[in-house]
Tab-separated table of C-alpha atoms and ligand atoms in Angstrom:
chain	number	residue	atom	x	y	z
X	1	MET	CA	-30.935	-14.503	18.770
X	2	LYS	CA	-28.565	-13.521	21.521
X	3	LEU	CA	-26.807	-10.516	20.112
X	4	ALA	CA	-28.162	-7.993	22.588
X	5	THR	CA	-26.947	-10.225	25.388
X	6	LEU	CA	-23.571	-10.506	23.717
X	7	PHE	CA	-23.252	-6.780	23.386
X	8	THR	CA	-24.112	-6.118	27.010
X	9	LEU	CA	-21.851	-8.917	28.143
X	10	ALA	CA	-18.966	-7.758	25.993
X	11	LEU	CA	-19.141	-4.303	27.467
X	12	ALA	CA	-19.283	-5.658	30.986
X	13	ALA	CA	-16.488	-8.216	30.625
X	14	PRO	CA	-13.489	-6.816	28.757
X	15	SER	CA	-11.655	-10.144	28.798
X	16	ILE	CA	-14.107	-11.694	26.386
X	17	ALA	CA	-12.474	-12.955	23.209
X	18	ILE	CA	-14.086	-11.081	20.360
X	19	VAL	CA	-12.577	-8.738	17.825
X	20	ARG	CA	-14.731	-5.818	16.697
X	21	PHE	CA	-13.522	-2.976	14.518
X	22	HIS	CA	-14.756	-0.577	11.899
X	23	CYS	CA	-13.768	-0.003	8.273
X	24	SER	CA	-14.769	3.253	6.538
X	25	GLN	CA	-16.156	3.331	3.008
X	26	LEU	CA	-13.529	2.593	0.363
X	27	VAL	CA	-15.896	2.987	-2.596
X	28	VAL	CA	-19.524	2.466	-3.647
X	29	GLU	CA	-19.940	1.179	-7.201
X	30	ARG	CA	-20.803	-1.742	-9.471
X	31	LEU	CA	-17.762	-4.004	-9.087
X	32	ASP	CA	-17.665	-7.586	-7.786
X	33	PRO	CA	-14.374	-9.483	-8.154
X	34	LEU	CA	-15.872	-12.537	-6.409
X	35	VAL	CA	-19.148	-13.203	-8.258
X	36	ASN	CA	-18.599	-11.185	-11.489
X	37	PRO	CA	-14.786	-11.121	-11.847
X	38	GLY	CA	-13.581	-8.949	-14.706
X	39	SER	CA	-16.980	-7.305	-15.276
X	40	VAL	CA	-16.913	-3.521	-15.382
X	41	PRO	CA	-19.623	-2.889	-14.364
X	42	SER	CA	-20.792	-5.897	-12.343
X	43	SER	CA	-24.504	-6.646	-12.007
X	44	HIS	CA	-25.477	-4.453	-9.020
X	45	VAL	CA	-24.149	-1.697	-6.758
X	46	HIS	CA	-21.989	-2.651	-3.771
X	47	GLN	CA	-20.441	-0.782	-0.887
X	48	ILE	CA	-16.887	-1.945	-0.297
X	49	VAL	CA	-14.381	-1.450	2.529
X	50	GLY	CA	-10.773	-2.499	3.164
X	51	GLY	CA	-7.523	-2.408	1.194
X	52	ASP	CA	-7.306	-0.197	-1.879
X	53	SER	CA	-6.023	-3.039	-4.090
X	54	PHE	CA	-9.736	-3.818	-4.567
X	55	ASN	CA	-10.430	-4.190	-8.288
X	56	ALA	CA	-12.763	-5.782	-10.842
X	57	THR	CA	-10.375	-8.723	-11.071
X	58	MET	CA	-8.521	-10.036	-8.046
X	59	ASP	CA	-6.272	-13.014	-8.706
X	60	PRO	CA	-6.188	-15.219	-5.571
X	61	ALA	CA	-2.370	-15.189	-5.903
X	62	LYS	CA	-2.362	-11.407	-5.587
X	63	ASP	CA	-0.564	-10.097	-2.516
X	64	MET	CA	-3.234	-7.695	-1.289
X	65	PRO	CA	-1.157	-6.077	1.518
X	66	ALA	CA	1.728	-5.469	-0.931
X	67	GLU	CA	-0.495	-4.091	-3.678
X	68	SER	CA	-2.503	-1.801	-1.400
X	69	THR	CA	-1.327	1.692	-0.512
X	70	CYS	CA	-3.809	1.978	2.386
X	71	THR	CA	-6.736	0.295	4.117
X	72	SER	CA	-9.971	1.847	5.345
X	73	CYS	CA	-9.962	-0.583	8.308
X	74	GLN	CA	-8.931	0.203	11.860
X	75	PHE	CA	-6.495	-2.724	12.007
X	76	ALA	CA	-3.669	-1.378	9.857
X	77	ASP	CA	-2.602	-4.903	8.777
X	78	ASP	CA	-6.018	-5.758	7.375
X	79	PHE	CA	-6.088	-5.244	3.593
X	80	SER	CA	-9.031	-7.625	3.106
X	81	ASN	CA	-12.119	-6.521	1.207
X	82	TYR	CA	-15.558	-6.782	2.749
X	83	TRP	CA	-18.701	-5.830	0.854
X	84	THR	CA	-22.477	-5.961	0.678
X	85	ALA	CA	-25.177	-4.740	-1.675
X	86	VAL	CA	-26.554	-1.242	-1.219
X	87	LEU	CA	-29.991	-0.203	-0.019
X	88	TYR	CA	-32.355	2.077	-1.976
X	89	PHE	CA	-35.578	3.788	-0.896
X	90	ARG	CA	-38.418	3.500	-3.407
X	91	ALA	CA	-40.679	6.572	-3.362
X	92	GLN	CA	-44.392	6.280	-4.118
X	93	ASN	CA	-43.790	7.775	-7.592
X	94	GLY	CA	-41.513	4.801	-8.320
X	95	SER	CA	-38.153	6.653	-8.142
X	96	TYR	CA	-35.252	5.255	-6.148
X	97	LYS	CA	-32.755	7.039	-3.903
X	98	ARG	CA	-29.698	5.428	-2.332
X	99	VAL	CA	-29.768	5.059	1.455
X	100	PRO	CA	-26.460	6.339	2.859
X	101	GLN	CA	-24.573	4.522	5.600
X	102	LEU	CA	-23.403	5.738	8.977
X	103	GLY	CA	-20.423	4.873	11.120
X	104	ASN	CA	-21.557	2.425	13.813
X	105	ASN	CA	-21.880	2.841	17.570
X	106	GLN	CA	-18.435	3.896	18.910
X	107	TYR	CA	-17.363	4.822	15.339
X	108	GLU	CA	-19.644	7.792	14.754
X	109	THR	CA	-16.957	9.803	12.945
X	110	ALA	CA	-16.221	7.002	10.461
X	111	LYS	CA	-17.445	7.633	6.922
X	112	GLY	CA	-20.037	4.934	6.304
X	113	GLY	CA	-18.548	1.501	5.770
X	114	LEU	CA	-19.193	-1.432	8.024
X	115	THR	CA	-18.205	-2.941	11.337
X	116	ILE	CA	-16.431	-6.299	11.309
X	117	TYR	CA	-16.343	-8.934	14.013
X	118	TYR	CA	-14.048	-11.939	14.141
X	119	MET	CA	-15.598	-14.067	16.865
X	120	GLN	CA	-12.928	-16.186	18.372
X	121	ASP	CA	-14.287	-18.440	21.060
X	122	ALA	CA	-17.845	-19.426	21.718
X	123	ILE	CA	-18.809	-15.968	22.769
X	124	TYR	CA	-20.018	-16.655	26.249
X	125	ASP	CA	-16.577	-17.729	27.381
X	126	SER	CA	-14.549	-14.999	28.984
X	127	GLU	CA	-11.219	-16.201	27.647
X	128	GLN	CA	-9.735	-17.598	24.480
X	129	LYS	CA	-9.754	-21.334	25.247
X	130	SER	CA	-10.130	-23.179	21.987
X	131	LYS	CA	-8.378	-22.837	18.645
X	132	VAL	CA	-9.952	-20.860	15.869
X	133	THR	CA	-8.079	-20.758	12.583
X	134	ALA	CA	-7.458	-17.639	10.513
X	135	PHE	CA	-8.181	-17.610	6.791
X	136	LYS	CA	-5.322	-17.980	4.302
X	137	GLN	CA	-4.129	-15.877	1.420
X	138	GLY	CA	-6.466	-16.326	-1.539
X	139	PHE	CA	-9.431	-17.296	0.671
X	140	ARG	CA	-12.846	-15.959	-0.320
X	141	MET	CA	-16.426	-16.664	0.627
X	142	PHE	CA	-19.994	-15.579	0.098
X	143	THR	CA	-23.091	-16.031	2.208
X	144	GLY	CA	-26.764	-15.617	1.377
X	145	ASP	CA	-28.899	-16.197	-1.722
X	146	ILE	CA	-29.340	-13.213	-3.977
X	147	GLN	CA	-32.418	-14.851	-5.554
X	148	ALA	CA	-34.193	-15.614	-2.268
X	149	ARG	CA	-37.550	-13.844	-2.048
X	150	THR	CA	-39.332	-16.060	0.487
X	151	LEU	CA	-38.680	-16.965	4.115
X	152	GLU	CA	-38.183	-20.633	3.109
X	153	GLU	CA	-35.416	-19.692	0.672
X	154	ALA	CA	-33.765	-17.358	3.169
X	155	ALA	CA	-33.914	-19.967	5.956
X	156	ARG	CA	-31.120	-21.957	4.306
X	157	PHE	CA	-28.792	-19.305	5.698
X	158	ARG	CA	-28.505	-18.507	9.349
X	159	TYR	CA	-28.368	-15.070	10.799
X	160	LEU	CA	-28.645	-12.629	7.946
X	161	THR	CA	-30.858	-10.114	9.698
X	162	TYR	CA	-32.348	-6.619	10.032
X	163	THR	CA	-32.817	-4.597	13.194
X	164	CYS	CA	-35.215	-1.648	13.249
X	165	MET	CA	-33.220	0.741	15.423
X	166	ASP	CA	-35.403	2.989	17.555
X	167	THR	CA	-32.307	3.891	19.540
X	168	TRP	CA	-28.714	4.066	18.331
X	169	THR	CA	-27.606	1.040	20.350
X	170	GLN	CA	-30.652	-1.183	19.831
X	171	ARG	CA	-29.598	-4.650	18.558
X	172	SER	CA	-32.779	-6.719	18.791
X	173	PRO	CA	-35.153	-8.090	17.729
X	174	GLU	CA	-33.435	-9.300	14.558
X	175	MET	CA	-35.699	-9.950	11.562
X	176	ILE	CA	-35.195	-11.871	8.313
X	177	ALA	CA	-37.261	-9.484	6.144
X	178	PHE	CA	-37.127	-5.693	5.767
X	179	PRO	CA	-38.736	-3.815	8.678
X	180	LYS	CA	-42.181	-2.582	7.635
X	181	ARG	CA	-42.278	0.481	9.872
X	182	ARG	CA	-40.242	3.638	10.264
X	183	CYS	CA	-37.126	3.086	12.366
X	184	LYS	CA	-36.144	6.229	14.276
X	185	GLU	CA	-32.378	5.783	14.123
X	186	GLY	CA	-32.047	3.639	11.007
X	187	ILE	CA	-31.840	-0.013	9.998
X	188	MET	CA	-28.951	-2.294	10.899
X	189	THR	CA	-28.138	-5.318	8.766
X	190	THR	CA	-26.181	-8.067	10.507
X	191	LEU	CA	-24.498	-10.751	8.404
X	192	ARG	CA	-22.816	-13.838	9.845
X	193	PHE	CA	-20.698	-16.154	7.687
X	194	PRO	CA	-20.459	-19.942	8.153
X	195	THR	CA	-17.608	-21.047	10.423
X	196	CYS	CA	-16.487	-24.528	9.324
X	197	TRP	CA	-13.960	-24.885	6.477
X	198	ASP	CA	-13.255	-27.994	4.356
X	199	GLY	CA	-9.553	-27.384	5.046
X	200	LYS	CA	-8.637	-27.626	1.338
X	201	ASN	CA	-10.356	-25.146	-0.929
X	202	LEU	CA	-9.752	-21.405	-0.750
X	203	ASP	CA	-12.913	-20.888	-2.798
X	204	SER	CA	-15.612	-22.959	-4.569
X	205	PRO	CA	-17.723	-22.415	-7.704
X	206	ASP	CA	-20.659	-21.033	-5.689
X	207	HIS	CA	-18.209	-19.373	-3.227
X	208	ILE	CA	-20.210	-21.065	-0.434
X	209	SER	CA	-19.712	-24.836	-0.417
X	210	HIS	CA	-16.097	-24.875	0.862
X	211	MET	CA	-17.665	-23.549	4.089
X	212	SER	CA	-20.418	-24.967	6.281
X	213	TYR	CA	-22.390	-24.125	9.378
X	214	PRO	CA	-21.759	-26.300	12.460
X	215	GLU	CA	-23.374	-29.740	12.259
X	216	THR	CA	-25.618	-28.984	15.207
X	217	GLY	CA	-26.172	-25.845	17.185
X	218	THR	CA	-24.291	-22.706	16.245
X	219	PHE	CA	-20.837	-21.230	16.481
X	220	GLU	CA	-21.987	-19.391	19.594
X	221	SER	CA	-23.235	-22.583	21.242
X	222	LYS	CA	-19.971	-24.379	20.372
X	223	GLY	CA	-21.710	-26.614	17.819
X	224	PRO	CA	-19.242	-29.129	16.286
X	225	CYS	CA	-18.109	-28.790	12.662
X	226	PRO	CA	-19.233	-31.585	10.274
X	227	ALA	CA	-16.630	-34.182	9.132
X	228	THR	CA	-16.727	-32.720	5.613
X	229	HIS	CA	-15.749	-29.275	6.949
X	230	PRO	CA	-13.677	-30.038	10.041
X	231	VAL	CA	-11.684	-26.826	10.505
X	232	ARG	CA	-13.172	-24.377	12.967
X	233	MET	CA	-12.681	-20.807	11.760
X	234	ALA	CA	-13.489	-17.495	13.399
X	235	GLN	CA	-17.049	-16.332	12.828
X	236	VAL	CA	-16.932	-13.316	10.552
X	237	MET	CA	-19.829	-10.950	11.109
X	238	TYR	CA	-20.693	-7.580	9.532
X	239	GLU	CA	-22.885	-4.844	10.932
X	240	VAL	CA	-24.043	-2.139	8.531
X	241	VAL	CA	-25.989	0.927	9.677
X	242	TRP	CA	-28.310	2.358	7.016
X	243	ASP	CA	-29.339	5.956	7.589
X	244	THR	CA	-33.032	5.675	6.753
X	245	LYS	CA	-33.991	8.728	8.863
X	246	GLN	CA	-34.299	11.126	5.895
X	247	PHE	CA	-36.972	8.843	4.376
X	248	ASN	CA	-39.192	8.721	7.451
X	249	ASP	CA	-40.933	11.980	6.470
X	250	LEU	CA	-41.766	10.822	2.947
X	251	GLU	CA	-44.862	8.912	1.937
X	252	TRP	CA	-44.625	5.144	2.474
X	253	PRO	CA	-46.535	2.328	0.694
X	254	ALA	CA	-50.229	2.404	1.646
X	255	ASP	CA	-50.390	-1.420	1.733
X	256	GLY	CA	-47.935	-1.547	4.650
X	257	SER	CA	-45.060	-3.035	2.652
X	258	SER	CA	-41.489	-1.850	3.089
X	259	PRO	CA	-40.242	0.951	0.803
X	260	PHE	CA	-36.685	-0.398	0.824
X	261	VAL	CA	-35.136	-2.302	-2.070
X	262	TRP	CA	-31.698	-3.881	-2.387
X	263	SER	CA	-29.569	-2.692	-5.313
X	264	PHE	CA	-30.324	-6.026	-7.059
X	265	GLY	CA	-34.079	-5.416	-6.947
X	266	ASP	CA	-35.064	-7.443	-3.882
X	267	ALA	CA	-37.882	-5.612	-2.093
X	268	THR	CA	-38.474	-8.410	0.439
X	269	GLY	CA	-35.107	-8.372	2.206
X	270	TYR	CA	-34.709	-12.159	1.912
X	271	GLY	CA	-31.865	-11.803	-0.633
X	272	ASN	CA	-29.540	-10.277	1.985
X	273	HIS	CA	-25.950	-11.436	1.270
X	274	ALA	CA	-22.300	-10.598	1.906
X	275	ASP	CA	-18.877	-11.096	0.308
X	276	TYR	CA	-15.461	-11.631	1.887
X	277	VAL	CA	-11.964	-11.637	0.372
X	278	PHE	CA	-9.228	-12.322	2.921
X	279	GLY	CA	-6.200	-10.025	2.753
X	280	TRP	CA	-4.548	-9.692	6.176
X	281	LYS	CA	-0.801	-9.229	6.237
X	282	GLY	CA	1.199	-12.365	7.145
X	283	ASP	CA	-0.105	-14.038	10.302
X	284	ALA	CA	-1.483	-10.818	11.836
X	285	LEU	CA	-5.018	-12.228	12.056
X	286	GLN	CA	-3.975	-15.587	13.523
X	287	LYS	CA	-1.959	-13.784	16.196
X	288	ILE	CA	-5.009	-11.788	17.177
X	289	LEU	CA	-7.228	-14.892	17.185
X	290	ASP	CA	-4.822	-16.714	19.485
X	291	THR	CA	-5.239	-14.101	22.217
X	292	SER	CA	-8.146	-12.866	24.297
X	293	CYS	CA	-8.529	-9.790	22.140
X	294	TYR	CA	-11.468	-7.645	23.115
X	295	PHE	CA	-12.785	-5.345	20.405
X	296	THR	CA	-9.743	-3.266	19.407
X	297	ASP	CA	-8.206	-3.064	22.860
X	298	PRO	CA	-4.559	-2.295	22.064
X	299	LYS	CA	-3.618	-4.518	24.991
X	300	CYS	CA	-4.406	-7.574	22.848
X	301	THR	CA	-1.382	-8.944	24.676
X	302	ASP	CA	1.048	-10.761	22.406
X	303	ALA	CA	-0.651	-9.831	19.172
X	304	LYS	CA	0.099	-6.090	19.563
X	305	PRO	CA	-2.061	-5.222	16.564
X	306	LYS	CA	-1.322	-1.991	14.715
X	307	LEU	CA	-4.311	0.319	14.805
X	308	GLN	CA	-4.993	3.441	12.802
X	309	SER	CA	-7.177	6.427	13.679
X	310	ILE	CA	-10.651	6.877	12.257
X	311	GLU	CA	-9.327	9.989	10.528
X	312	ASP	CA	-6.737	7.876	8.683
X	313	MET	CA	-9.302	5.178	7.881
X	314	ASN	CA	-11.523	7.858	6.320
X	315	LYS	CA	-8.649	8.996	4.102
X	316	CYS	CA	-8.390	5.614	2.376
X	317	THR	CA	-10.847	5.822	-0.521
X	318	GLN	CA	-10.885	4.707	-4.135
X	319	LYS	CA	-12.075	6.551	-7.218
X	320	ARG	CA	-15.049	4.945	-8.917
X	321	VAL	CA	-14.167	3.295	-12.207
X	322	VAL	CA	-17.812	2.843	-13.214
X	323	ASP	CA	-19.087	6.233	-14.300
X	324	GLU	CA	-22.849	6.310	-13.667
X	325	ASP	CA	-25.361	8.020	-11.407
X	326	ILE	CA	-26.032	5.863	-8.364
X	327	ASP	CA	-27.149	8.639	-6.004
X	328	GLY	CA	-29.775	10.801	-7.712
X	329	TRP	CA	-33.499	10.015	-7.795
X	330	LEU	CA	-33.381	7.166	-10.320
X	331	ASP	CA	-36.156	5.707	-12.497
X	332	ILE	CA	-34.437	2.359	-12.510
X	333	LEU	CA	-31.703	0.873	-10.321
X	334	PRO	CA	-28.174	0.816	-11.789
X	335	GLY	CA	-27.886	-2.401	-13.823
X	336	GLY	CA	-31.554	-2.190	-14.827
X	337	PHE	CA	-33.250	-3.620	-11.736
X	338	GLN	CA	-36.775	-2.770	-10.577
X	339	ALA	CA	-38.300	-3.636	-7.203
X	340	GLN	CA	-39.338	-7.319	-7.050
X	341	TYR	CA	-41.814	-8.274	-4.346
X	342	GLY	CA	-42.060	-11.963	-5.126
X	343	PRO	CA	-40.140	-14.969	-6.497
X	344	VAL	CA	-37.714	-14.361	-9.357
X	345	SER	CA	-37.428	-16.914	-12.174
X	346	LYS	CA	-34.259	-18.986	-11.821
V	1	LIG	C1	-7.316	-2.301	-11.513
V	1	LIG	O1	-6.967	-3.058	-12.638
V	1	LIG	C2	-6.666	-2.291	-13.788
V	1	LIG	C3	-6.495	-3.250	-14.951
V	1	LIG	O2	-5.615	-4.284	-14.632
V	1	LIG	C4	-5.447	-1.422	-13.512
V	1	LIG	O3	-5.175	-0.605	-14.618
V	1	LIG	C5	-5.741	-0.533	-12.280
V	1	LIG	O4	-4.608	0.199	-11.934
V	1	LIG	C6	-6.174	-1.382	-11.105
V	1	LIG	N1	-6.605	-0.511	-10.015
V	1	LIG	C7	-6.148	-0.620	-8.777
V	1	LIG	C8	-6.715	0.352	-7.790
V	1	LIG	O5	-5.361	-1.476	-8.436
V	2	LIG	C1	-40.406	11.204	-6.713
V	2	LIG	O1	-40.582	11.389	-5.326
V	2	LIG	C2	-39.462	11.896	-4.636
V	2	LIG	C3	-39.802	11.885	-3.157
V	2	LIG	O2	-40.945	12.604	-2.891
V	2	LIG	C4	-39.105	13.255	-5.183
V	2	LIG	O3	-38.024	13.804	-4.490
V	2	LIG	C5	-38.765	13.097	-6.655
V	2	LIG	O4	-38.467	14.356	-7.210
V	2	LIG	C6	-39.937	12.489	-7.392
V	2	LIG	N1	-39.523	12.177	-8.742
V	2	LIG	C7	-40.282	12.469	-9.799
V	2	LIG	C8	-39.738	12.069	-11.129
V	2	LIG	O5	-41.354	13.041	-9.695
C-alpha cells in the first residue's frame, strides 16, 4: 500500500495529476437510492455528501445539477452524491453510540463529510499523460460486500481499508479489519472504487459488475483494463475520518476485539463499502481530468474549476426525512441490527 508515499509525493510535487477535495456532511440518515431505492427508511444508516437533490428515489434521468439548490462539495459544479455506512461504538453494557466524523487534514473547519479523490494518471507520473474518462449522467456504482465478515470475503475487493491514526496526518499502515487498539487521533477509512468500465452500462443489478479492477496490477501501477471493461476511468477514492477519541476513555472489550460496529451490524470491519452517484454539471469533471489538476489548485489551467469556501460547503445540508434517534445511546442499531462478529447467513 503506497498511500503514504503518494501523500508525501503529492505535497512535494504540485504538478502531479490528482484531484482531492472535501465535501461537508449533507445529511446522516437511513436512505439509499442506489441499493434500496424508494425505501424510507432504507436498511441502515448512511452519511451522505454532495448535491441536495439527494433523495430516497433518484431516477438516472434526473438532472442532479438542475434539481439541486446547493452542493456540500468544494467543487461548485459537483452535485454528485457520495456515501458510506456510519460507525457506532459498542459499550461494554451493549449500548451503541454513533461515532461522529471530522473534516480531514487541510479541511479541519469542514463539518464532517468525506474527502474525495479523482486519480487521473497513474499517480507516480508528474503530469497528465494518458486519457482517463469521466463518468456520465446516470452513472452509479458500489464497491465492497456488505455481508463480508471474513478476510477471504473482503479480499475480493481491493483497497477498502482502515488506518489507526496516532497522528492527524498518519496514512499507513492500512488494514482490512477494524483496528483493535485505541487510535489517538481517530480512525480513517479509505475506499477505492474499481477503475475499468464496460463502456455501455451506467449501472448493473449488483451495482458492481459494469465496473472491474485492472486485469493485472492496479490503477496506480498502470495495470491494463480487461477486454470486457476496456474504458479506463478515474480512480474514485474516499477518505473518511471517524472521531473515535471520545471513546478512548471508556471500557473496551476484555477479549481484545474492536468495540466498533458498522451501522449494518458488522463488527469485523470486513463489510466496508461505498456508494457513488455521478452528478457533475456538463463536462466539468472531464475538463478537470484532462489537465494536470493538483488537489484543488485553482490554477487547474484550462479547466478553471469553480470552487466554493468551506463555510459555503457547510451551509449545504438537508433535513432528515427519517424521524428516528440515531445519535443517543441505543439498545439496538437503527434498522434492528446488533453487532455480528462472524459470518452472516446469506
Ligand atoms: C424527495 O422526493 C419527494 C417525493 O418525490 C419530494 O416530495 C421531495 O421534495 C424530494 N426531496 C428533495 C430534497 O428533492
Ligand atoms: C452504557 O454505557 C455507556 C458508556 O459507559 C453509558 O454512557 C450508558 O449510559 C450506558 N447505558 C446503560 C443503559 O446503562
